[in-house]
């Protein structure tokens, strides 16, 4: 088997965060014995161990880590080695209290948890560079080393700091970006409410103000905070590249979790050698496997379509949500393999052995408190065998049908205060459109609004409030060239500075949609409207309506009631070789599907009527072959049609015409030919 990334792995990655420092050494031998029993191929080590590795300034203790790495290597387990910079030791903060971050209302966090760091702080930067250098020098050529795991989940729990050194750093960032303070005044529209700045020194972070602050300032501060955190990642990465050439560097992302909305993963995806992601099921009553699929698709997209790796998920319940259900039997494997179907080169967990102490002792693990005579352990061993049976799929790529536009900057801007309706939530629209595509069994790539879209027959724009002029032109070109576009309301409204595009809304999309919006007419809480189609079909909607004036577009559905009664609700615009659809209200699930069906027809994307709801079918293809993953999330056995006969890799059976997928099970077919 050829090696891929991580270095030295010839199978899919399977393992988890391994924190042997929480246990006496006598436990370590049992750990590796059980890791072998389960088929573990890689573990992440040392993520939180700075205080042990450097117990006092300039005093190091690497002995225990030497022994851990040697032990793992002797047992054939690869190591994803952490730089422990997410938690500096307490001595560091006692010497440099100003390295603890400050909130927008001026309070400084205390030591005693994790991730409390001011990323502008020069002392933190120096100390992080030092411990990273020491680790790279000591372990850069250790035979167990497969990958570097820099820091942990950058951006949480503190996404921005508002201290004085951040203020100074922000001014430098602004000076580089804008050149003059007048350019800042212009971009931020500071004439409004008399906020004009005379010099860079007068500018502060968007700290506590009595009412809404300048939105463009707030948006730039998000960009600044993200860029500052990225500077620190790059600094560590460059040290590791220099001292350990050939060893890939990653940091674990949280691409689709709304807990982490402060990181622009489009930018970060370009900085890492391998995109890795952490994903946890959010139990808020919605279908968790749909959110999982979305996270995996987004992660793959951030990786530019290349294979990526699920670095953390859970074997069963987590412990940080209000209610933390255990996974049902079989759900863990289904979750793991659903990530693999969508491009992950394995499935890793937080964590190997469940902790007895500390904040996460009620979080599930691969090896539970109850040991090996447990359901979770038996399922872990089973998953190890399944992943081993799938090893030939490494380096193949997931095949997508359609694209959904996604942009963190737009999300940041949209979430600022004083918008037409508090009930409109851009992320909710993204989830809803994704779910509608999922239910049509279409695999989604996410794309930046300025990316080349010509490969996709259908591009969906859920609610992309901020859109540059360049993005608008990109979409016009895409439609003129034959593409089909489906756009939700409140898209293309402002430019990169949160300034409304000149002229009637939606400025960036007027031409491609062939319409203008004269006025937004959001609804009161609980109010609904009906929209009717040409054949009399009625659809239900809420939250948002608009006064749409067609300027080239045809009206397909019309508001039957509500403030915009008689106005177009859903329109279709033929432009060049393509078609652009516009949905001006928040349709319910059935309504969204009805419009999507029409757009999909225009785009000629495949309809997959033979597939039951919640039976997920995804393909990976590459040099080793073409593979069909069929994941049955339902409690009923299902049949999935096969265009080509093939061999099922988990059972070894041959299949032709169709494959039976038992309730809750996964099947992976290597297609012949
Ligand atoms: C995150 C962290 C881990 C752990 C898990 C628990 O992903 O990276 O250290 O806290 O959450 O779910
Ligand atoms: Zn700071």
XYZ file of C-alpha atoms and ligand atoms in Angstrom:
686
model
C 0.000 0.000 0.000
C 1.349 3.425 -0.897
C 1.903 5.924 1.875
C -0.306 8.979 1.975
C -0.585 11.734 4.555
C -0.166 11.377 7.564
C 3.377 10.123 7.108
C 3.975 6.409 7.357
C 0.333 5.344 7.506
C -0.559 2.531 5.162
C -4.093 2.098 6.488
C -6.913 4.469 7.313
C -6.311 6.505 10.457
C -8.077 5.022 13.470
C -7.437 6.098 17.051
C -7.896 9.108 19.245
C -6.464 11.720 21.569
C -4.172 9.796 23.873
C -3.394 11.430 27.222
C -1.152 8.899 29.007
C 0.084 11.640 31.351
C -3.263 11.324 33.165
C -2.408 7.734 34.120
C 0.395 5.844 35.901
C 2.907 4.264 33.547
C 1.663 0.803 34.479
C -1.506 1.594 32.539
C 0.394 2.474 29.345
C 1.278 -1.118 28.476
C -2.375 -2.075 28.759
C -3.238 0.922 26.576
C -1.052 -0.175 23.687
C -2.101 -3.800 24.017
C -5.747 -2.744 23.690
C -4.931 -0.312 20.901
C -3.532 -3.224 18.949
C -6.560 -5.308 19.767
C -8.812 -2.592 18.356
C -6.661 -1.988 15.289
C -5.627 1.534 16.266
C -3.231 2.998 13.696
C -2.575 6.516 15.013
C -3.046 8.529 18.214
C -2.792 12.250 18.997
C -0.415 12.874 21.889
C 0.713 15.765 24.058
C -1.887 18.376 23.144
C -2.261 19.670 26.696
C 1.107 18.821 28.234
C 3.151 22.033 28.247
C 3.069 22.229 32.057
C 4.621 18.760 32.250
C 7.122 19.246 29.450
C 8.374 22.594 30.818
C 7.608 22.502 34.554
C 9.563 25.715 35.175
C 10.831 28.354 32.739
C 13.648 26.779 30.713
C 13.483 23.452 32.626
C 12.353 20.545 30.485
C 11.163 17.033 31.182
C 10.841 15.011 28.006
C 11.539 11.621 29.584
C 7.926 10.511 29.868
C 7.107 11.593 26.327
C 10.175 9.754 25.028
C 8.870 6.596 26.655
C 5.341 7.095 25.294
C 6.559 7.634 21.730
C 8.947 4.673 21.884
C 6.235 2.426 23.264
C 3.810 3.444 20.536
C 6.438 2.991 17.874
C 7.372 -0.475 19.151
C 3.722 -1.388 18.749
C 3.378 -0.010 15.229
C 1.163 2.924 16.197
C 1.798 6.222 14.433
C 1.834 9.493 16.382
C 0.135 12.801 15.649
C 2.226 14.908 18.029
C 0.726 18.017 19.584
C 2.407 21.319 20.184
C 0.929 22.117 23.597
C 0.497 25.832 22.992
C -3.228 25.967 23.746
C -2.476 25.908 27.492
C 0.689 27.663 28.659
C 1.759 26.692 32.216
C 0.635 28.774 35.157
C 4.201 30.088 35.731
C 4.002 31.708 32.325
C 0.828 33.636 33.186
C 2.132 34.630 36.609
C 5.143 36.170 34.860
C 3.030 37.609 32.002
C -0.491 38.283 33.268
C -1.200 40.476 30.259
C -1.058 37.350 28.049
C -4.487 36.419 29.405
C -7.193 37.715 27.062
C -9.588 40.577 27.784
C -13.292 40.627 26.880
C -15.018 43.440 24.978
C -16.279 44.809 28.289
C -12.782 44.964 29.749
C -12.594 41.895 31.990
C -9.493 39.719 31.968
C -9.827 35.931 32.055
C -7.997 33.953 34.752
C -5.822 30.859 34.403
C -7.465 27.517 35.233
C -9.205 26.254 32.121
C -7.809 26.153 28.597
C -7.421 28.346 25.550
C -7.145 31.622 27.494
C -4.612 33.350 25.269
C -4.110 36.812 23.819
C -2.733 35.958 20.392
C -1.123 39.387 19.956
C 0.961 38.977 23.087
C 4.689 38.954 22.297
C 5.648 36.927 25.383
C 3.134 34.221 24.469
C 4.443 34.167 20.917
C 8.026 33.778 22.134
C 7.170 31.051 24.635
C 5.084 29.141 22.073
C 7.894 29.341 19.533
C 10.335 28.076 22.146
C 8.397 24.981 23.219
C 7.600 24.210 19.566
C 11.297 24.434 18.705
C 12.242 22.132 21.591
C 9.681 19.540 20.499
C 10.710 19.701 16.859
C 14.382 19.333 17.769
C 13.707 16.385 20.008
C 11.089 14.475 18.014
C 11.408 15.769 14.430
C 13.008 12.529 13.283
C 11.353 10.156 15.743
C 10.241 7.106 13.734
C 6.724 7.212 15.272
C 6.039 10.752 14.100
C 3.315 10.881 11.434
C 2.081 14.443 11.749
C 2.211 17.583 13.904
C -0.970 18.681 15.638
C -0.478 22.391 16.277
C -2.387 23.908 19.217
C -6.012 22.791 19.577
C -9.132 24.136 17.913
C -7.927 27.670 17.287
C -10.726 30.182 17.777
C -12.452 28.521 20.740
C -13.214 29.253 23.484
C -11.797 32.761 22.951
C -12.223 34.065 19.419
C -10.986 37.620 19.971
C -9.175 39.604 22.642
C -9.766 43.326 23.242
C -6.663 44.229 25.281
C -4.230 47.085 24.679
C -1.691 45.007 22.785
C -4.478 43.781 20.515
C -5.493 47.419 20.013
C -1.931 48.280 18.934
C -1.786 45.209 16.704
C -5.170 46.092 15.176
C -3.874 49.579 14.282
C -0.851 48.049 12.537
C -3.151 45.628 10.684
C -5.378 48.519 9.591
C -2.393 50.593 8.458
C -1.169 47.698 6.308
C -4.604 47.081 4.859
C -5.742 50.652 4.253
C -2.554 52.772 4.111
C -4.152 55.923 5.492
C -6.624 56.648 8.242
C -8.820 58.429 5.699
C -9.138 55.178 3.799
C -10.351 53.581 7.043
C -12.838 56.428 7.561
C -14.124 55.933 4.047
C -14.399 52.129 4.302
C -16.107 52.236 7.689
C -18.404 55.135 6.830
C -17.342 56.978 9.989
C -19.157 60.167 9.026
C -22.235 58.349 10.264
C -22.803 59.210 13.968
C -19.707 61.413 13.915
C -17.127 58.651 14.346
C -14.415 60.171 12.133
C -10.849 59.259 13.197
C -7.959 61.755 12.970
C -5.182 59.170 13.270
C -4.641 55.438 13.648
C -3.833 55.939 17.341
C -7.430 56.926 18.009
C -8.789 53.602 16.790
C -9.597 50.893 19.328
C -11.076 47.429 19.109
C -14.889 47.454 19.125
C -15.119 47.491 22.918
C -18.244 47.996 24.996
C -20.428 50.826 23.628
C -23.822 51.985 24.911
C -25.580 51.044 21.696
C -24.670 49.558 18.327
C -21.108 50.247 17.270
C -19.774 50.726 13.764
C -20.574 47.503 11.857
C -17.638 47.801 9.451
C -15.272 48.197 12.403
C -16.757 45.108 14.025
C -16.414 43.165 10.768
C -12.792 44.207 10.326
C -12.086 43.205 13.913
C -13.354 39.695 13.126
C -10.984 39.602 10.157
C -8.135 40.949 12.269
C -8.693 38.427 15.068
C -8.784 35.545 12.604
C -5.634 36.786 10.836
C -3.826 37.242 14.167
C -4.588 33.705 15.277
C -3.445 32.486 11.861
C -0.131 34.349 12.295
C 0.504 32.242 15.373
C -0.360 29.022 13.595
C 1.993 29.934 10.759
C 4.817 30.749 13.137
C 4.615 27.291 14.708
C 4.140 25.571 11.361
C 7.216 27.258 9.885
C 9.370 26.126 12.815
C 8.117 22.555 12.375
C 8.691 22.608 8.617
C 12.214 23.926 9.098
C 13.251 21.491 11.834
C 11.277 18.446 10.673
C 11.069 18.620 6.888
C 8.650 16.156 5.337
C 6.411 15.819 8.370
C 2.935 17.207 7.612
C 1.509 19.897 9.869
C -2.147 20.232 10.765
C -4.389 21.903 13.312
C -7.850 20.553 14.085
C -10.651 22.635 12.545
C -14.311 22.763 13.574
C -15.654 23.650 10.171
C -19.395 23.436 10.539
C -20.007 23.827 14.238
C -21.647 27.127 15.021
C -19.691 27.106 18.301
C -16.766 28.143 16.151
C -17.864 30.804 13.693
C -14.842 33.057 14.081
C -12.366 31.250 11.843
C -12.248 31.740 8.069
C -11.499 28.153 7.126
C -11.198 29.036 3.424
C -8.041 30.911 4.400
C -6.888 28.272 6.893
C -7.353 25.395 4.453
C -4.524 26.821 2.371
C -2.133 26.927 5.338
C -2.175 23.312 6.530
C -0.565 20.254 4.935
C -3.615 18.137 5.730
C -7.052 19.472 6.626
C -8.309 17.803 9.794
C -11.664 18.340 11.473
C -13.436 17.768 14.772
C -17.118 17.001 14.615
C -19.654 16.377 17.363
C -23.345 15.682 16.962
C -25.397 18.634 18.118
C -28.523 17.235 19.669
C -31.023 20.042 19.119
C -33.828 17.890 17.764
C -32.712 18.020 14.142
C -31.376 15.078 12.127
C -27.806 14.812 13.351
C -26.634 12.764 10.365
C -27.551 15.641 8.049
C -25.453 18.075 10.062
C -22.647 15.511 10.030
C -22.802 15.177 6.236
C -22.739 18.954 5.911
C -19.688 19.245 8.171
C -17.873 16.569 6.206
C -18.718 18.173 2.856
C -17.597 21.551 4.112
C -14.350 20.109 5.443
C -13.606 18.407 2.137
C -14.366 21.661 0.330
C -12.018 23.599 2.608
C -9.416 20.973 1.635
C -10.031 21.795 -2.030
C -11.658 18.401 -2.621
C -8.577 16.502 -1.451
C -8.752 13.798 1.210
C -8.931 15.136 4.762
C -9.089 13.512 8.179
C -11.691 13.416 10.927
C -9.416 13.996 13.912
C -12.070 13.993 16.646
C -15.582 12.776 17.133
C -17.170 10.792 19.945
C -17.789 7.104 20.474
C -20.997 7.958 22.344
C -22.241 10.978 24.351
C -20.324 14.210 24.896
C -20.587 16.145 28.168
C -20.812 19.788 27.128
C -24.369 20.051 25.824
C -27.375 20.584 28.058
C -28.418 16.938 27.457
C -25.933 14.422 26.134
C -27.558 11.310 24.711
C -25.531 8.144 24.284
C -25.166 6.975 20.693
C -27.475 4.121 19.797
C -25.931 0.744 18.913
C -24.304 1.024 15.482
C -24.517 4.812 15.378
C -20.824 5.355 16.056
C -19.742 3.239 13.085
C -22.385 4.855 10.902
C -21.105 8.300 11.876
C -17.484 7.314 11.286
C -18.132 5.770 7.891
C -20.313 8.696 6.821
C -17.273 10.937 7.329
C -15.138 8.470 5.382
C -17.671 8.427 2.527
C -17.305 12.183 2.263
C -13.521 12.120 2.044
C -12.062 11.450 5.488
C -9.008 9.196 5.491
C -10.117 7.484 8.672
C -11.951 8.187 11.918
C -10.337 9.440 15.110
C -11.904 10.213 18.467
C -11.697 12.312 21.540
C -10.365 10.352 23.409
C -8.671 6.969 23.847
C -9.214 6.289 27.560
C -12.021 8.003 29.465
C -10.600 10.349 32.141
C -11.292 9.902 35.848
C -10.578 13.518 36.732
C -11.006 16.930 35.188
C -13.735 18.594 33.163
C -14.325 15.797 30.659
C -14.730 12.716 32.815
C -18.323 12.223 31.642
C -17.345 12.406 27.960
C -17.366 9.050 26.181
C -14.106 7.500 24.985
C -12.871 4.506 23.010
C -12.042 2.733 26.249
C -14.814 3.606 28.740
C -14.538 3.660 32.557
C -16.101 0.198 32.390
C -13.199 -1.204 30.373
C -13.415 -3.804 27.635
C -16.561 -5.610 28.760
C -18.734 -2.804 27.398
C -20.838 -2.168 24.339
C -18.752 0.845 23.339
C -15.517 -1.142 23.419
C -17.002 -3.963 21.337
C -18.220 -1.430 18.780
C -14.798 0.234 18.740
C -13.151 -3.113 17.950
C -15.735 -3.691 15.215
C -15.089 -0.283 13.693
C -11.347 -0.963 13.665
C -11.969 -4.083 11.597
C -14.301 -2.218 9.207
C -11.764 0.529 8.615
C -9.111 -2.065 7.980
C -11.337 -3.658 5.341
C -11.686 -0.274 3.640
C -7.991 0.574 3.455
C -7.923 0.500 -0.354
C -10.146 3.585 -0.599
C -7.321 5.827 0.672
C -6.533 8.785 -1.609
C -9.779 8.447 -3.585
C -11.995 11.525 -3.827
C -15.663 12.103 -3.115
C -17.777 12.966 -6.147
C -20.123 15.963 -5.752
C -23.263 16.814 -7.726
C -23.891 20.473 -6.891
C -22.296 23.453 -5.122
C -23.494 25.591 -2.238
C -21.835 28.976 -1.708
C -20.358 29.575 1.725
C -18.394 32.488 3.163
C -17.490 33.110 6.787
C -17.065 36.858 6.168
C -20.655 37.080 5.013
C -21.772 35.202 8.071
C -19.844 37.568 10.348
C -21.385 40.599 8.671
C -24.877 39.141 8.672
C -24.714 38.409 12.385
C -24.024 42.017 13.376
C -26.783 43.966 15.054
C -29.716 45.950 13.682
C -30.836 43.891 10.724
C -34.365 43.868 9.251
C -35.393 40.810 11.293
C -33.922 38.983 14.268
C -35.697 35.860 13.020
C -33.589 35.650 9.893
C -30.544 33.496 10.499
C -28.119 32.929 7.640
C -26.885 29.659 9.101
C -30.452 28.379 9.419
C -30.980 29.018 5.693
C -27.709 27.275 4.832
C -28.777 24.269 6.895
C -32.245 24.240 5.299
C -30.963 24.379 1.719
C -28.369 21.734 2.518
C -31.029 19.502 4.003
C -33.211 19.927 0.915
C -30.288 18.834 -1.286
C -29.486 15.955 1.067
C -33.071 14.753 0.824
C -32.739 14.674 -2.967
C -29.629 12.503 -2.452
C -27.332 15.096 -3.991
C -23.744 15.370 -2.755
C -22.666 18.923 -2.078
C -19.386 20.752 -2.521
C -19.203 24.092 -0.750
C -17.573 26.902 -2.713
C -16.363 30.419 -2.071
C -18.476 32.981 -3.961
C -15.499 34.001 -6.070
C -14.439 30.437 -6.944
C -14.690 28.908 -10.404
C -18.135 27.273 -10.483
C -18.199 26.077 -14.075
C -17.962 22.392 -13.086
C -21.336 22.462 -11.291
C -24.707 22.229 -13.054
C -26.441 23.821 -10.045
C -25.177 26.411 -7.567
C -27.217 27.264 -4.472
C -26.821 30.541 -2.569
C -28.569 30.099 0.796
C -28.363 33.656 2.237
C -25.144 35.348 1.380
C -25.687 38.857 2.654
C -22.145 40.055 1.947
C -21.031 39.585 -1.609
C -18.295 41.501 -3.390
C -18.838 42.957 -6.828
C -16.396 40.328 -8.100
C -18.599 37.575 -6.647
C -21.637 39.087 -8.373
C -19.798 39.096 -11.706
C -18.673 35.535 -11.058
C -22.277 34.398 -10.675
C -23.402 36.326 -13.760
C -20.668 34.665 -15.810
C -21.611 31.290 -14.375
C -25.259 31.635 -15.434
C -24.446 33.149 -18.824
C -22.219 30.149 -19.433
C -25.097 27.722 -18.859
C -25.253 27.247 -15.092
C -28.373 27.189 -12.942
C -28.393 29.388 -9.871
C -30.802 29.263 -6.928
C -30.603 32.269 -4.600
C -32.278 32.897 -1.247
C -33.461 36.320 -0.029
C -31.049 38.715 1.714
C -28.153 37.786 -0.566
C -25.805 40.157 -2.390
C -26.840 43.147 -0.268
C -23.533 44.634 0.986
C -19.907 44.794 -0.113
C -16.826 43.745 1.862
C -17.171 46.787 4.157
C -20.805 46.081 5.006
C -21.793 49.021 2.781
C -24.974 48.506 0.756
C -24.108 48.152 -2.929
C -25.060 51.261 -4.912
C -28.575 51.377 -6.304
C -31.474 49.052 -5.616
C -30.981 45.788 -3.733
C -29.653 43.199 -4.236
C -26.779 45.160 -5.763
C -24.422 42.290 -6.470
C -27.185 40.105 -7.933
C -29.639 42.483 -9.679
C -28.350 41.649 -13.144
C -28.114 37.917 -12.795
C -31.517 37.629 -11.086
C -33.226 40.124 -13.397
C -35.059 41.941 -10.618
C -34.849 44.533 -7.873
C -36.116 44.396 -4.319
C -37.826 47.661 -3.431
C -38.310 46.901 0.227
C -37.845 44.129 2.754
C -41.065 43.214 4.533
C -40.188 40.831 7.353
C -43.062 39.203 9.209
C -43.901 39.322 12.877
C -43.080 36.303 14.996
C -45.396 33.393 14.216
C -46.990 35.020 11.140
C -47.068 32.985 7.937
C -47.880 33.708 4.292
C -48.955 31.612 1.315
C -47.448 31.800 -2.125
C -49.221 30.307 -5.150
C -47.738 28.837 -8.319
C -48.952 28.923 -11.906
C -50.709 25.558 -11.542
C -52.365 26.707 -8.342
C -49.869 24.997 -6.019
C -49.644 26.754 -2.697
C -46.545 26.873 -0.525
C -46.160 28.082 3.048
C -43.544 30.553 4.270
C -42.684 32.732 7.246
C -40.121 35.200 8.690
C -39.392 37.193 5.552
C -41.187 38.644 2.513
C -40.204 41.340 0.022
C -41.543 43.692 -2.603
C -39.841 42.202 -5.667
C -39.988 44.018 -8.996
C -39.100 41.802 -11.990
C -36.767 43.406 -14.511
C -36.389 40.545 -16.936
C -37.272 37.682 -14.603
C -40.581 35.796 -14.880
C -42.771 35.280 -11.825
C -43.279 31.623 -10.956
C -44.864 31.847 -7.482
C -46.759 34.926 -6.230
C -47.578 36.092 -2.695
C -51.239 35.231 -2.066
C -51.376 37.198 1.171
C -49.211 39.082 3.633
C -47.646 42.527 3.173
C -46.378 41.749 -0.351
C -49.641 40.160 -1.614
C -49.704 40.201 -5.407
C -45.936 40.627 -5.718
C -43.622 37.903 -7.064
C -42.360 35.482 -4.413
C -40.251 33.109 -6.521
C -38.812 34.151 -9.876
C -36.865 32.615 -12.735
C -34.545 34.530 -15.062
C -33.143 33.176 -18.305
C -29.747 34.766 -18.929
C -27.346 33.694 -21.672
C -27.266 29.919 -21.658
C -28.425 29.555 -18.047
C -31.126 30.248 -15.490
C -31.215 32.108 -12.174
C -33.926 31.399 -9.584
C -34.766 33.727 -6.700
C -36.683 32.813 -3.540
C -37.747 35.948 -1.649
C -39.246 34.295 1.436
C -38.517 31.580 3.982
C -40.284 28.588 2.462
C -40.941 25.596 4.650
C -39.340 22.231 3.863
C -41.945 21.206 1.292
C -41.851 24.604 -0.381
C -38.096 24.631 -0.622
C -38.173 21.191 -2.194
C -40.784 22.283 -4.737
C -38.603 25.170 -5.906
C -35.465 23.054 -5.797
C -37.187 20.465 -7.994
C -37.758 23.128 -10.660
C -34.198 24.428 -10.456
C -32.802 20.876 -10.551
C -34.835 20.260 -13.693
C -33.327 23.342 -15.341
C -29.867 22.189 -14.257
C -30.518 18.601 -15.314
C -29.013 17.262 -12.097
C -29.885 13.613 -11.548
C -33.119 12.777 -9.733
C -32.622 9.689 -7.569
C -36.171 8.525 -6.969
C -35.202 4.930 -6.074
C -33.572 5.948 -2.812
C -35.483 6.037 0.458
C -35.262 9.025 2.787
C -32.305 8.867 5.183
C -30.469 6.299 3.135
C -27.304 8.144 2.189
C -25.440 7.239 -0.995
C -22.049 8.781 -1.718
C -19.237 7.883 -4.098
C -15.462 8.062 -3.827
C -13.328 7.438 -6.891
C -9.638 7.374 -7.685
C -6.815 5.239 -8.963
C -7.715 2.249 -6.802
C -11.287 2.188 -8.066
C -14.770 3.591 -7.677
C -16.624 3.010 -4.417
C -20.247 3.444 -3.472
C -21.064 4.056 0.183
C -24.633 3.284 1.223
C -25.500 4.363 4.762
C -28.858 3.384 6.178
C -29.857 5.813 8.932
C -33.304 4.268 9.251
C -34.686 1.400 11.292
C -35.793 -0.479 8.161
C -33.722 -2.578 5.765
C -33.188 -0.810 2.444
C -32.205 -1.632 -1.111
C -29.892 0.651 -3.026
C -29.748 0.332 -6.824
C -26.315 -0.290 -8.397
C -25.525 0.807 -11.968
C -22.529 -1.509 -12.010
C -21.972 -4.790 -10.165
C -19.252 -4.934 -7.565
C -17.851 -6.356 -4.343
C -18.979 -5.257 -0.912
C -15.872 -4.626 1.166
C -17.253 -5.103 4.700
C -18.894 -8.474 4.026
C -16.915 -9.663 0.986
C -20.144 -10.407 -0.884
C -20.640 -9.681 -4.540
C -23.545 -7.481 -5.507
C -25.319 -6.770 -8.781
C -28.380 -4.694 -9.643
C -28.791 -3.562 -6.075
C -27.294 -3.902 -2.625
C -29.202 -4.720 0.528
C -28.376 -2.378 3.392
C -29.773 -3.651 6.698
C -31.373 -1.174 9.128
C -28.687 1.059 10.661
C -25.898 -0.530 8.615
C -23.315 0.686 6.105
C -22.256 -1.024 2.894
C -19.303 -0.076 0.717
C -19.218 -1.500 -2.785
C -16.144 -1.498 -5.009
C -17.761 -1.121 -8.415
C -16.371 -3.259 -11.236
C -14.867 -1.722 -14.330
C -12.941 19.360 21.521
C -11.518 19.327 22.045
C -11.190 18.106 22.833
C -12.344 17.736 23.728
C -13.578 17.536 22.884
C -14.765 17.071 23.700
O -13.078 18.866 20.261
O -10.571 19.482 21.016
O -10.039 18.390 23.599
O -12.571 18.752 24.651
O -13.915 18.743 22.285
O -15.902 16.893 22.911
Zn -5.053 40.855 23.481
